[in-house]
Short mmCIF file of C-alpha atoms in Angstrom, two decimals:
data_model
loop_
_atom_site.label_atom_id
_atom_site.label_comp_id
_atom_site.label_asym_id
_atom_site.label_seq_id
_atom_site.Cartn_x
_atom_site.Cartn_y
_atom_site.Cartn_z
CA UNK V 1 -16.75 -51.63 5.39
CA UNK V 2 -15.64 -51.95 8.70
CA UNK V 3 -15.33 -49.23 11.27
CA UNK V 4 -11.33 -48.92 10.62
CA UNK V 5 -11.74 -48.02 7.60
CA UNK V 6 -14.67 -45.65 8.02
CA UNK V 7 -12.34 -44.10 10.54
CA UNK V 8 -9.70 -42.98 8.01
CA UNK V 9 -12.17 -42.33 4.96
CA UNK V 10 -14.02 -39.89 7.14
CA UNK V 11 -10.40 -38.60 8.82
CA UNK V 12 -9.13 -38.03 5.22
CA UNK V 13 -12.43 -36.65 4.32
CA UNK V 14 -12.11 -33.94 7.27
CA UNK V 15 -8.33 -33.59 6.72
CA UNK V 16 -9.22 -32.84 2.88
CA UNK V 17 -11.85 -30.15 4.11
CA UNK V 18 -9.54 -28.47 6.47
CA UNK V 19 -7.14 -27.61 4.30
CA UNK V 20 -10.02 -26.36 1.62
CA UNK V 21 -11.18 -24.06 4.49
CA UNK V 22 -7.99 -23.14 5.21
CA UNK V 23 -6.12 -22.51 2.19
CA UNK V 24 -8.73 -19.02 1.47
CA UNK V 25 -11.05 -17.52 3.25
CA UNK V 26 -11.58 -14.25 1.40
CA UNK V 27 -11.46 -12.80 4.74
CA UNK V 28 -8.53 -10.44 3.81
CA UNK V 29 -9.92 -10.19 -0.06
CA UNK V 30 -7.17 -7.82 -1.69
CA UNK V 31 -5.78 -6.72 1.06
CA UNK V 32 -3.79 -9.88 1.70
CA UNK V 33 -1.02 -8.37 -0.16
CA UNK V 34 0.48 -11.87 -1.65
CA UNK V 35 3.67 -12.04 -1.34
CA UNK V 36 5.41 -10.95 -5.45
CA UNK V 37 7.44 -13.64 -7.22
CA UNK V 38 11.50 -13.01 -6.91
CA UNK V 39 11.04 -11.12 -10.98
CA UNK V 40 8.56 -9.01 -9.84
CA UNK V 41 10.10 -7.88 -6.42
CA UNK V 42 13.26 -7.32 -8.40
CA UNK V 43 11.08 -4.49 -10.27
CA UNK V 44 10.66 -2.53 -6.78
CA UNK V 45 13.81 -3.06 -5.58
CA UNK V 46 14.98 0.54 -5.83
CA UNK V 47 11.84 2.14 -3.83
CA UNK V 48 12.35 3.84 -0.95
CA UNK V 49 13.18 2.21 2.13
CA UNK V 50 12.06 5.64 4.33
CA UNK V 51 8.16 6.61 4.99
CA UNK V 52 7.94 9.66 6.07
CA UNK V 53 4.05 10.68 7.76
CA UNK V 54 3.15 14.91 7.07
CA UNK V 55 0.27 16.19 9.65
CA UNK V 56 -1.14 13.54 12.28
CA UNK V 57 -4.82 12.13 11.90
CA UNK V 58 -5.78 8.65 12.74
CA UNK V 59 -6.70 8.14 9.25
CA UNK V 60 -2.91 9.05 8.10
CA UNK V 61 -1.82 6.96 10.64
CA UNK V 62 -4.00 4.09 9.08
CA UNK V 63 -2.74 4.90 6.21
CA UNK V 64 0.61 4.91 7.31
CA UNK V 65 0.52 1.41 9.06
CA UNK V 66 -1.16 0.22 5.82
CA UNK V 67 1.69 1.13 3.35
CA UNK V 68 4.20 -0.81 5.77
CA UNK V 69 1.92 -3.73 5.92
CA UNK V 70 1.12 -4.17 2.36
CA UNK V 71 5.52 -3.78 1.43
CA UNK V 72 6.43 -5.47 4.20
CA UNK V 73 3.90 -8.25 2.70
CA UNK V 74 4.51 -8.13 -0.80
CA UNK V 75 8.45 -6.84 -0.80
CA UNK V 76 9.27 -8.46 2.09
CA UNK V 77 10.66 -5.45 3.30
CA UNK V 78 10.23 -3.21 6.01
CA UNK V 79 10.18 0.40 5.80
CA UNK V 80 11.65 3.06 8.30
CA UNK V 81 9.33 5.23 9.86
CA UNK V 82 10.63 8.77 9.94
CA UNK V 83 9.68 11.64 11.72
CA UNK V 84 11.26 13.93 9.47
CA UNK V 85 12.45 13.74 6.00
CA UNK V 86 15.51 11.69 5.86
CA UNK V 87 18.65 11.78 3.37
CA UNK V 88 17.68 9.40 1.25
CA UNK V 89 14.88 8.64 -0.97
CA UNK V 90 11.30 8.15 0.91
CA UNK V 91 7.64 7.85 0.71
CA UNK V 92 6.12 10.81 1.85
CA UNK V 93 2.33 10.61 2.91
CA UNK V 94 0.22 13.55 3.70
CA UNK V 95 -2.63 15.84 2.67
CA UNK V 96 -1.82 18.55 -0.06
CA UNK V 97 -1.98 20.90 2.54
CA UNK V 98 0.68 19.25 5.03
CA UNK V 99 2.51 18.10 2.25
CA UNK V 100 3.19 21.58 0.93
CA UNK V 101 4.84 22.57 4.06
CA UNK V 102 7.64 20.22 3.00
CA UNK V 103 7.19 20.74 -0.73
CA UNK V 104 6.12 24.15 -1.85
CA UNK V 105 6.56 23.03 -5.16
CA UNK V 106 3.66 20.69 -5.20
CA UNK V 107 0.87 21.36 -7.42
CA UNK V 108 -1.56 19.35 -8.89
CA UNK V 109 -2.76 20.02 -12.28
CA UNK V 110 -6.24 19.92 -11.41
CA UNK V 111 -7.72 20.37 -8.00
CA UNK V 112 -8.31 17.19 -6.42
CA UNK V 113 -11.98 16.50 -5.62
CA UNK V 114 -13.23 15.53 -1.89
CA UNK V 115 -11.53 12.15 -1.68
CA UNK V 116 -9.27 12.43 -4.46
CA UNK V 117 -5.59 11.77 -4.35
CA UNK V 118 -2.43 12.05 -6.30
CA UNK V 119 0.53 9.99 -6.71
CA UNK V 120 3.45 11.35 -8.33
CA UNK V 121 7.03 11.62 -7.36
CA UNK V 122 9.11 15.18 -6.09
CA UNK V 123 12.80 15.76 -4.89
CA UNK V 124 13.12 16.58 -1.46
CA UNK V 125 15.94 17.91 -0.35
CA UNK V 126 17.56 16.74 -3.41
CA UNK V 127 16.15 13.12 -2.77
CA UNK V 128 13.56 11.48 -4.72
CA UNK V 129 10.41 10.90 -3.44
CA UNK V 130 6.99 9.17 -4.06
CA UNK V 131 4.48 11.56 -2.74
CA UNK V 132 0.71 9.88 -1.78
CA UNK V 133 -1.36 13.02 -0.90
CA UNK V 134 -4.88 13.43 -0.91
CA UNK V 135 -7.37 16.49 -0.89
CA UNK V 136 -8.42 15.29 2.74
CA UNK V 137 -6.97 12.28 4.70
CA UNK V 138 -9.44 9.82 3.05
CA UNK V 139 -7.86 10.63 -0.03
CA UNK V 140 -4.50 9.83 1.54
CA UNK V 141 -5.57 6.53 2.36
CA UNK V 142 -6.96 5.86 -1.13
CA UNK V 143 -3.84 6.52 -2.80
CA UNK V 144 -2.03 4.33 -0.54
CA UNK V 145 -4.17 1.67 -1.19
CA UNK V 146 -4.09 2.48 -5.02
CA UNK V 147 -0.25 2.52 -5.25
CA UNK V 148 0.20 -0.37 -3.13
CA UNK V 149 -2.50 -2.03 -5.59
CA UNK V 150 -0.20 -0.93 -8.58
CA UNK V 151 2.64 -3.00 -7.12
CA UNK V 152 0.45 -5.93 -6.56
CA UNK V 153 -0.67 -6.16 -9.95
CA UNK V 154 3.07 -5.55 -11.10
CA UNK V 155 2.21 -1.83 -13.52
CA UNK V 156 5.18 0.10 -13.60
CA UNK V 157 5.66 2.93 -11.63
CA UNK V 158 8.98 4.80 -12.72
CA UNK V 159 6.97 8.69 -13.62
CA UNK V 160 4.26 8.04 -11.48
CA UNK V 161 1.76 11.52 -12.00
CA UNK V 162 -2.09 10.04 -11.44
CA UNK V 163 -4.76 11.96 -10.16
CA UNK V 164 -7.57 10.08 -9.14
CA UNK V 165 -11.09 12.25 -8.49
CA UNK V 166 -12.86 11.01 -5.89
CA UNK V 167 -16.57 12.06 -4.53
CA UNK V 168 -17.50 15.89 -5.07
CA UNK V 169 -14.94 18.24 -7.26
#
């Protein structure tokens, strides 16, 4: 064989491995937030294009910024950050405590445990809303990570109500 040809066997060889490499590198694991097929978006299409943050912690925050990322991935949507509760539908992210400031009504069943967190839905103003609170701001960020898994692996979420108990009760 001569060197030519050596040349482009070991340049498709490399090529070949590149893209290997490339293609997945687990890095992001499942947070990568794969974009959903047209059918499944379609599913989403009527959740809320408002996120609205209650109480201010860097972990809400995170959480926060994670909920836009993992839509903005999957939906290919962005949402609007509010600083109050808009009039229209919205996300609303917050401990129980903060988010009972701007919905008395909210009451768990149960108590959530330390890290535990609830998804359900509330009106607001006489808006709907999907509510992802959390007995502390751990919890918040759970639940955001558990409803944006929900999308991700396509489960309905039309009468969302899940608690999810987390560390000490």
């Amino acid at each position: 064989m001569n060197s030519f040809w050596r040349a482009v066997l070991v340049g498709t060889l490399l090529g070949c491995l590149v893209g290997i490499v490339h293609a997945e590198t687990g890095r992001e694991a499942w947070l990568r937030y794969a974009p959903l097929s047209d059918t499944e978006r379609a599913k989403y299409m009527s959740l809320p294009a408002s996120l609205v943050p209650v109480g201010d912690s860097e972990i809400v925050r995170t959480a926060q910024q994670e909920l836009v990322r993992g839509f903005r991935r999957m939906m290919g949507r962005a949402l609007r950050e509010e600083k109050a509760f808009p009039q229209e539908s919205a996300f609303v992210l917050g401990t129980l405590e903060n988010v009972r400031a701007l919905i008395p009504s909210m009451h768990p069943l149960r108590q959530l445990s330390a890290d535990g967190y609830w998804l359900t839905t509330a009106k607001v103003k006489g808006h709907d809303a999907i509510v992802i609170t959390g007995a502390n701001e751990r919890g918040v960020l759970y639940g955001v990570f558990a409803f944006l898994s929900k999308v991700a692996r396509n489960q309905p979420i039309a009468s969302l109500n899940e608690i999810q108990q987390i560390g000490r009760a």
